[in-house]
PDB file of C-alpha atoms in Angstrom:
ATOM      1  CA  MET A   1      17.405  -2.559   3.338  1.00 93.00           C
ATOM      2  CA  LYS A   2      16.883   1.103   2.664  1.00 97.00           C
ATOM      3  CA  ILE A   3      13.900   1.164   4.998  1.00 98.00           C
ATOM      4  CA  GLU A   4      13.703   2.822   8.390  1.00 98.00           C
ATOM      5  CA  LEU A   5      12.719   0.398  11.111  1.00 98.00           C
ATOM      6  CA  LYS A   6      11.138   0.690  14.511  1.00 98.00           C
ATOM      7  CA  LYS A   7       9.586  -1.616  17.090  1.00 98.00           C
ATOM      8  CA  TYR A   8       5.840  -2.253  16.429  1.00 98.00           C
ATOM      9  CA  THR A   9       4.818  -1.696  20.044  1.00 98.00           C
ATOM     10  CA  GLU A  10       6.375   1.733  20.071  1.00 98.00           C
ATOM     11  CA  GLN A  11       4.628   2.872  16.917  1.00 98.00           C
ATOM     12  CA  ASP A  12       1.251   1.367  17.695  1.00 97.00           C
ATOM     13  CA  VAL A  13       0.734   3.701  20.517  1.00 97.00           C
ATOM     14  CA  GLN A  14       1.450   6.659  18.387  1.00 96.00           C
ATOM     15  CA  TRP A  15      -0.652   5.529  15.237  1.00 97.00           C
ATOM     16  CA  PRO A  16      -4.304   6.855  14.971  1.00 96.00           C
ATOM     17  CA  GLN A  17      -6.781   4.227  16.105  1.00 94.00           C
ATOM     18  CA  SER A  18      -9.498   4.975  13.840  1.00 95.00           C
ATOM     19  CA  GLY A  19     -10.441   6.955  10.617  1.00 95.00           C
ATOM     20  CA  TYR A  20      -9.012   7.090   7.176  1.00 95.00           C
ATOM     21  CA  HIS A  21      -5.161   7.280   7.015  1.00 97.00           C
ATOM     22  CA  ILE A  22      -2.406   6.644   4.404  1.00 98.00           C
ATOM     23  CA  MET A  23       0.047   4.948   6.860  1.00 97.00           C
ATOM     24  CA  ALA A  24       3.416   4.963   5.121  1.00 98.00           C
ATOM     25  CA  GLN A  25       7.103   5.520   5.038  1.00 98.00           C
ATOM     26  CA  TYR A  26       7.836   8.663   2.914  1.00 98.00           C
ATOM     27  CA  ASN A  27       9.520  11.952   2.499  1.00 97.00           C
ATOM     28  CA  GLU A  28       9.179  14.718   0.015  1.00 96.00           C
ATOM     29  CA  LYS A  29      10.652  12.690  -2.776  1.00 98.00           C
ATOM     30  CA  GLU A  30       9.472   9.239  -2.253  1.00 98.00           C
ATOM     31  CA  ILE A  31       7.063   6.819  -0.688  1.00 98.00           C
ATOM     32  CA  ILE A  32       7.374   3.088  -0.089  1.00 98.00           C
ATOM     33  CA  VAL A  33       4.610   0.774  -1.304  1.00 98.00           C
ATOM     34  CA  TYR A  34       4.350  -3.087  -0.954  1.00 98.00           C
ATOM     35  CA  GLN A  35       3.381  -5.941  -3.330  1.00 98.00           C
ATOM     36  CA  SER A  36       3.917  -9.668  -3.261  1.00 98.00           C
ATOM     37  CA  TYR A  37       4.585 -12.014  -6.154  1.00 98.00           C
ATOM     38  CA  LYS A  38       5.713 -15.329  -7.266  1.00 97.00           C
ATOM     39  CA  LYS A  39       9.468 -15.801  -7.583  1.00 97.00           C
ATOM     40  CA  GLU A  40       9.507 -15.459 -11.415  1.00 98.00           C
ATOM     41  CA  ILE A  41       8.038 -11.906 -11.260  1.00 98.00           C
ATOM     42  CA  GLY A  42       9.678 -10.773  -8.016  1.00 98.00           C
ATOM     43  CA  ASN A  43      13.122 -11.859  -8.869  1.00 98.00           C
ATOM     44  CA  PHE A  44      12.896 -10.193 -12.306  1.00 98.00           C
ATOM     45  CA  ALA A  45      11.764  -6.906 -10.746  1.00 98.00           C
ATOM     46  CA  VAL A  46      14.707  -6.888  -8.218  1.00 98.00           C
ATOM     47  CA  LYS A  47      17.246  -7.783 -10.746  1.00 98.00           C
ATOM     48  CA  ASN A  48      16.171  -5.287 -13.408  1.00 98.00           C
ATOM     49  CA  GLN A  49      14.652  -2.588 -11.202  1.00 98.00           C
ATOM     50  CA  ILE A  50      11.500  -2.479 -13.288  1.00 98.00           C
ATOM     51  CA  PHE A  51       8.590  -4.756 -13.826  1.00 98.00           C
ATOM     52  CA  GLY A  52       8.681  -6.976 -16.871  1.00 97.00           C
ATOM     53  CA  GLY A  53       8.932 -10.638 -17.897  1.00 97.00           C
ATOM     54  CA  ALA A  54       5.951 -12.628 -16.593  1.00 97.00           C
ATOM     55  CA  PHE A  55       4.455  -9.357 -15.018  1.00 98.00           C
ATOM     56  CA  SER A  56       1.041  -8.693 -16.642  1.00 97.00           C
ATOM     57  CA  PHE A  57       0.283  -5.347 -18.081  1.00 97.00           C
ATOM     58  CA  ASP A  58      -3.296  -6.466 -19.005  1.00 95.00           C
ATOM     59  CA  ARG A  59      -4.700  -6.695 -15.505  1.00 94.00           C
ATOM     60  CA  MET A  60      -4.933  -4.189 -12.698  1.00 94.00           C
ATOM     61  CA  THR A  61      -2.073  -4.090 -10.197  1.00 97.00           C
ATOM     62  CA  TRP A  62      -2.669  -3.091  -6.535  1.00 97.00           C
ATOM     63  CA  ILE A  63      -0.186  -1.184  -4.353  1.00 98.00           C
ATOM     64  CA  LYS A  64      -0.330  -0.783  -0.678  1.00 98.00           C
ATOM     65  CA  PRO A  65       1.752   1.710   1.299  1.00 98.00           C
ATOM     66  CA  ASN A  66       0.862   0.077   4.595  1.00 97.00           C
ATOM     67  CA  PHE A  67       3.338  -2.775   5.538  1.00 98.00           C
ATOM     68  CA  LEU A  68       1.133  -4.532   8.079  1.00 98.00           C
ATOM     69  CA  TRP A  69      -1.857  -4.447   5.693  1.00 96.00           C
ATOM     70  CA  MET A  70       0.321  -6.055   2.998  1.00 97.00           C
ATOM     71  CA  MET A  71       1.240  -8.628   5.617  1.00 98.00           C
ATOM     72  CA  TYR A  72      -2.447  -9.413   6.289  1.00 97.00           C
ATOM     73  CA  ARG A  73      -3.085  -9.963   2.567  1.00 96.00           C
ATOM     74  CA  ASN A  74      -0.089 -12.044   1.809  1.00 98.00           C
ATOM     75  CA  GLY A  75      -0.122 -13.964   5.057  1.00 98.00           C
ATOM     76  CA  TRP A  76       3.433 -12.647   5.899  1.00 98.00           C
ATOM     77  CA  GLY A  77       4.635 -13.936   2.597  1.00 97.00           C
ATOM     78  CA  THR A  78       3.357 -17.523   3.084  1.00 97.00           C
ATOM     79  CA  LYS A  79       0.651 -17.524   0.622  1.00 97.00           C
ATOM     80  CA  GLU A  80       1.176 -19.297  -2.628  1.00 96.00           C
ATOM     81  CA  GLY A  81       2.330 -16.965  -5.458  1.00 96.00           C
ATOM     82  CA  GLN A  82       3.142 -14.206  -2.831  1.00 97.00           C
ATOM     83  CA  GLU A  83       6.399 -15.528  -1.566  1.00 97.00           C
ATOM     84  CA  VAL A  84       8.518 -12.540  -2.740  1.00 98.00           C
ATOM     85  CA  VAL A  85       7.701  -9.480  -1.023  1.00 98.00           C
ATOM     86  CA  LEU A  86       8.896  -6.199  -2.485  1.00 98.00           C
ATOM     87  CA  ALA A  87       9.300  -2.730  -1.037  1.00 98.00           C
ATOM     88  CA  ILE A  88       8.940  -0.387  -4.051  1.00 98.00           C
ATOM     89  CA  HIS A  89      10.302   3.054  -3.568  1.00 98.00           C
ATOM     90  CA  LEU A  90       8.198   5.358  -5.671  1.00 98.00           C
ATOM     91  CA  LYS A  91       8.449   8.927  -6.672  1.00 98.00           C
ATOM     92  CA  MET A  92       6.039  10.952  -4.512  1.00 98.00           C
ATOM     93  CA  THR A  93       4.940  12.967  -7.500  1.00 98.00           C
ATOM     94  CA  ALA A  94       3.798   9.760  -9.208  1.00 98.00           C
ATOM     95  CA  PHE A  95       1.965   8.510  -6.097  1.00 98.00           C
ATOM     96  CA  GLU A  96       0.112  11.641  -5.694  1.00 98.00           C
ATOM     97  CA  ASN A  97      -0.698  11.693  -9.401  1.00 97.00           C
ATOM     98  CA  TYR A  98      -2.176   8.246  -9.160  1.00 98.00           C
ATOM     99  CA  LEU A  99      -4.560   9.547  -6.453  1.00 97.00           C
ATOM    100  CA  GLN A 100      -5.488  12.708  -8.291  1.00 95.00           C
ATOM    101  CA  HIS A 101      -6.840  10.397 -11.061  1.00 93.00           C
ATOM    102  CA  ALA A 102      -8.292   7.728  -8.693  1.00 93.00           C
ATOM    103  CA  VAL A 103     -11.926   6.784  -8.722  1.00 89.00           C
ATOM    104  CA  TYR A 104     -13.551   4.904  -5.821  1.00 90.00           C
ATOM    105  CA  SER A 105     -14.014   1.189  -6.475  1.00 80.00           C
ATOM    106  CA  THR A 106     -17.471   1.241  -4.847  1.00 76.00           C
ATOM    107  CA  TYR A 107     -20.221   3.591  -5.004  1.00 71.00           C
ATOM    108  CA  ASN A 108     -21.173   5.789  -2.050  1.00 74.00           C
ATOM    109  CA  GLN A 109     -23.529   8.733  -1.792  1.00 61.00           C
ATOM    110  CA  THR A 110     -21.003  10.712   0.135  1.00 70.00           C
ATOM    111  CA  LEU A 111     -18.997  10.872  -3.250  1.00 71.00           C
ATOM    112  CA  GLY A 112     -21.267  13.694  -4.264  1.00 71.00           C
ATOM    113  CA  ILE A 113     -22.250  12.253  -7.615  1.00 73.00           C
ATOM    114  CA  THR A 114     -24.885  10.082  -8.909  1.00 73.00           C
ATOM    115  CA  GLU A 115     -24.315   6.167  -9.265  1.00 74.00           C
ATOM    116  CA  GLU A 116     -24.723   6.597 -12.996  1.00 76.00           C
ATOM    117  CA  SER A 117     -21.930   9.245 -13.011  1.00 74.00           C
ATOM    118  CA  TRP A 118     -19.663   7.130 -10.806  1.00 73.00           C
ATOM    119  CA  ARG A 119     -20.119   4.092 -13.055  1.00 75.00           C
ATOM    120  CA  GLU A 120     -19.106   6.111 -16.203  1.00 74.00           C
ATOM    121  CA  GLN A 121     -16.004   7.416 -14.133  1.00 73.00           C
ATOM    122  CA  VAL A 122     -15.081   3.789 -13.169  1.00 72.00           C
ATOM    123  CA  ALA A 123     -15.238   2.720 -16.765  1.00 76.00           C
ATOM    124  CA  LEU A 124     -13.032   5.533 -17.902  1.00 76.00           C
ATOM    125  CA  SER A 125     -10.528   5.527 -15.143  1.00 87.00           C
ATOM    126  CA  ALA A 126      -7.207   3.868 -15.104  1.00 94.00           C
ATOM    127  CA  VAL A 127      -6.792   4.221 -11.289  1.00 95.00           C
ATOM    128  CA  ARG A 128      -8.993   2.673  -8.552  1.00 94.00           C
ATOM    129  CA  LEU A 129      -9.060   3.574  -4.916  1.00 95.00           C
ATOM    130  CA  GLN A 130     -10.476   1.644  -1.831  1.00 94.00           C
ATOM    131  CA  TRP A 131     -10.340   1.814   1.973  1.00 95.00           C
ATOM    132  CA  ASP A 132     -10.432  -1.480   3.728  1.00 94.00           C
ATOM    133  CA  PRO A 133     -10.141  -2.184   7.575  1.00 96.00           C
ATOM    134  CA  ASP A 134      -6.504  -2.141   8.599  1.00 97.00           C
ATOM    135  CA  HIS A 135      -5.286  -5.171  10.513  1.00 97.00           C
ATOM    136  CA  ASN A 136      -2.790  -5.787  13.408  1.00 98.00           C
ATOM    137  CA  PRO A 137       0.105  -8.235  13.106  1.00 98.00           C
ATOM    138  CA  TYR A 138      -2.251 -11.088  13.972  1.00 98.00           C
ATOM    139  CA  GLY A 139      -4.650 -10.177  11.121  1.00 97.00           C
ATOM    140  CA  GLU A 140      -7.299  -8.915  13.379  1.00 97.00           C
ATOM    141  CA  LYS A 141      -9.500  -6.114  12.030  1.00 97.00           C
ATOM    142  CA  LEU A 142      -8.929  -2.483  13.351  1.00 97.00           C
ATOM    143  CA  ASN A 143     -11.137   0.491  13.263  1.00 97.00           C
ATOM    144  CA  ARG A 144      -8.576   2.462  11.258  1.00 96.00           C
ATOM    145  CA  ARG A 145      -8.876   2.186   7.475  1.00 96.00           C
ATOM    146  CA  ALA A 146      -5.984   1.367   5.060  1.00 97.00           C
ATOM    147  CA  ILE A 147      -5.764   2.422   1.427  1.00 97.00           C
ATOM    148  CA  GLN A 148      -5.003   0.369  -1.671  1.00 97.00           C
ATOM    149  CA  ILE A 149      -4.613   1.724  -5.137  1.00 97.00           C
ATOM    150  CA  GLY A 150      -5.261  -0.209  -8.368  1.00 96.00           C
ATOM    151  CA  LEU A 151      -3.405   0.835 -11.601  1.00 98.00           C
ATOM    152  CA  ARG A 152      -4.027  -0.260 -15.097  1.00 95.00           C
ATOM    153  CA  ASN A 153      -3.445   1.092 -18.805  1.00 95.00           C
ATOM    154  CA  GLU A 154      -1.027   4.057 -19.002  1.00 96.00           C
ATOM    155  CA  PHE A 155      -0.719   4.098 -15.083  1.00 97.00           C
ATOM    156  CA  ILE A 156       0.492   0.522 -14.770  1.00 98.00           C
ATOM    157  CA  LYS A 157       3.112   1.260 -17.579  1.00 97.00           C
ATOM    158  CA  SER A 158       4.558   4.225 -15.796  1.00 98.00           C
ATOM    159  CA  PHE A 159       4.410   2.341 -12.427  1.00 98.00           C
ATOM    160  CA  ALA A 160       6.374  -0.506 -13.662  1.00 98.00           C
ATOM    161  CA  ASN A 161       9.233   1.651 -15.160  1.00 98.00           C
ATOM    162  CA  GLU A 162       9.759   5.369 -14.760  1.00 98.00           C
ATOM    163  CA  ASP A 163       7.900   5.942 -11.547  1.00 98.00           C
ATOM    164  CA  ILE A 164      10.215   3.624  -9.680  1.00 98.00           C
ATOM    165  CA  ILE A 165      13.207   4.797  -7.600  1.00 98.00           C
ATOM    166  CA  LEU A 166      14.313   1.340  -6.051  1.00 98.00           C
ATOM    167  CA  ILE A 167      12.796  -2.117  -5.663  1.00 98.00           C
ATOM    168  CA  GLU A 168      13.900  -4.162  -2.733  1.00 98.00           C
ATOM    169  CA  ASP A 169      13.298  -7.819  -1.870  1.00 98.00           C
ATOM    170  CA  ILE A 170      12.313  -7.765   1.753  1.00 98.00           C
ATOM    171  CA  SER A 171      11.130 -11.490   1.959  1.00 98.00           C
ATOM    172  CA  ASP A 172      13.921 -12.602   4.393  1.00 98.00           C
ATOM    173  CA  PHE A 173      13.106  -9.648   6.717  1.00 98.00           C
ATOM    174  CA  VAL A 174       9.392 -10.489   6.548  1.00 98.00           C
ATOM    175  CA  ASN A 175      10.097 -14.106   7.387  1.00 98.00           C
ATOM    176  CA  GLU A 176      12.152 -13.180  10.223  1.00 98.00           C
ATOM    177  CA  GLN A 177       9.637 -10.841  11.819  1.00 98.00           C
ATOM    178  CA  TYR A 178       6.836 -13.403  11.240  1.00 98.00           C
ATOM    179  CA  GLN A 179       8.443 -15.697  13.709  1.00 98.00           C
ATOM    180  CA  PHE A 180       7.733 -13.147  16.409  1.00 98.00           C
ATOM    181  CA  VAL A 181       4.072 -12.875  15.384  1.00 98.00           C
ATOM    182  CA  GLN A 182       3.739 -16.741  15.480  1.00 98.00           C
ATOM    183  CA  ASN A 183       5.274 -16.881  18.940  1.00 98.00           C
ATOM    184  CA  ARG A 184       3.069 -13.912  20.029  1.00 97.00           C
ATOM    185  CA  GLU A 185       6.135 -11.777  20.919  1.00 98.00           C
ATOM    186  CA  LEU A 186       5.043  -8.523  19.531  1.00 98.00           C
ATOM    187  CA  GLU A 187       7.460  -6.630  21.964  1.00 98.00           C
ATOM    188  CA  LYS A 188      10.212  -8.044  19.664  1.00 98.00           C
ATOM    189  CA  LEU A 189       8.523  -7.279  16.246  1.00 98.00           C
ATOM    190  CA  ILE A 190      10.193  -4.611  14.179  1.00 98.00           C
ATOM    191  CA  VAL A 191       8.297  -3.096  11.214  1.00 98.00           C
ATOM    192  CA  PRO A 192       8.972  -0.161   8.949  1.00 98.00           C
ATOM    193  CA  LEU A 193       8.564   3.221  10.439  1.00 98.00           C
ATOM    194  CA  GLU A 194       5.239   4.650   9.267  1.00 98.00           C
ATOM    195  CA  LYS A 195       3.177   7.817   9.847  1.00 97.00           C
ATOM    196  CA  SER A 196       0.054   9.309   8.458  1.00 97.00           C
ATOM    197  CA  LEU A 197       0.478  11.065   5.079  1.00 97.00           C
ATOM    198  CA  LEU A 198      -1.271  14.327   4.235  1.00 97.00           C
ATOM    199  CA  PHE A 199      -0.879  16.171   0.904  1.00 97.00           C
ATOM    200  CA  ASN A 200      -0.439  20.006   0.465  1.00 95.00           C
ATOM    201  CA  ASP A 201      -3.554  19.729  -1.811  1.00 95.00           C
ATOM    202  CA  ASP A 202      -6.520  20.110   0.461  1.00 93.00           C
ATOM    203  CA  LYS A 203      -9.067  19.128  -2.339  1.00 93.00           C
ATOM    204  CA  LEU A 204      -7.173  15.860  -2.687  1.00 95.00           C
ATOM    205  CA  ASN A 205      -7.213  15.341   1.172  1.00 95.00           C
ATOM    206  CA  GLU A 206     -10.997  15.935   1.126  1.00 91.00           C
ATOM    207  CA  LYS A 207     -11.407  13.532  -1.689  1.00 91.00           C
ATOM    208  CA  LEU A 208      -9.603  10.738   0.054  1.00 94.00           C
ATOM    209  CA  LYS A 209     -11.325  11.646   3.498  1.00 92.00           C
ATOM    210  CA  ILE A 210      -8.020  12.156   5.180  1.00 94.00           C
ATOM    211  CA  LYS A 211      -8.083  14.844   7.782  1.00 79.00           C
ATOM    212  CA  THR A 212      -6.001  17.981   7.704  1.00 53.00           C
ATOM    213  CA  ASN A 213      -5.837  18.535  11.482  1.00 50.00           C
TER     214      ASN A 213
END
């Protein structure tokens, strides 16, 4: 795998414990996001290094840069139809572009617009954004918030093809690490190395509620 790994316990003490954070493995050129699929879709993606075949371009697809949040959603790859866990290396420019065009999936007065305006934006937007409680390896809620991004229309088309640098099948790694979770041996658990992401664009950071200090 072309993913940098580190012990969970060593990272957990360094990660922020609350607030809104895009926890991810990234550099200036790329960021890793995660998805889970049934074998037909996942195997096609790994073989062809693009999404196609049985992959649906007609429904919104959600990407998650936080490994453990993906594990919470897919039950460490044990849920039906989510057996193939993919690590998708995306162009950082594409990921930032998604967020520039994103509209929050739920309305809140802190958005600074009326609910009517928000509804209009949601109807027109091809990118959705939402923050959900992050979770530890056991699936227990944390105070820290994790981001997920939904893509459709022109954005799902670019995500499925030209935005991709590499697609890796990490299902075996996930299965191996899940054994430590089941045995409650978190001192042995290894996960992708992640840190909080901030953009150079202060307005984007403000929009996302992520702090610049």
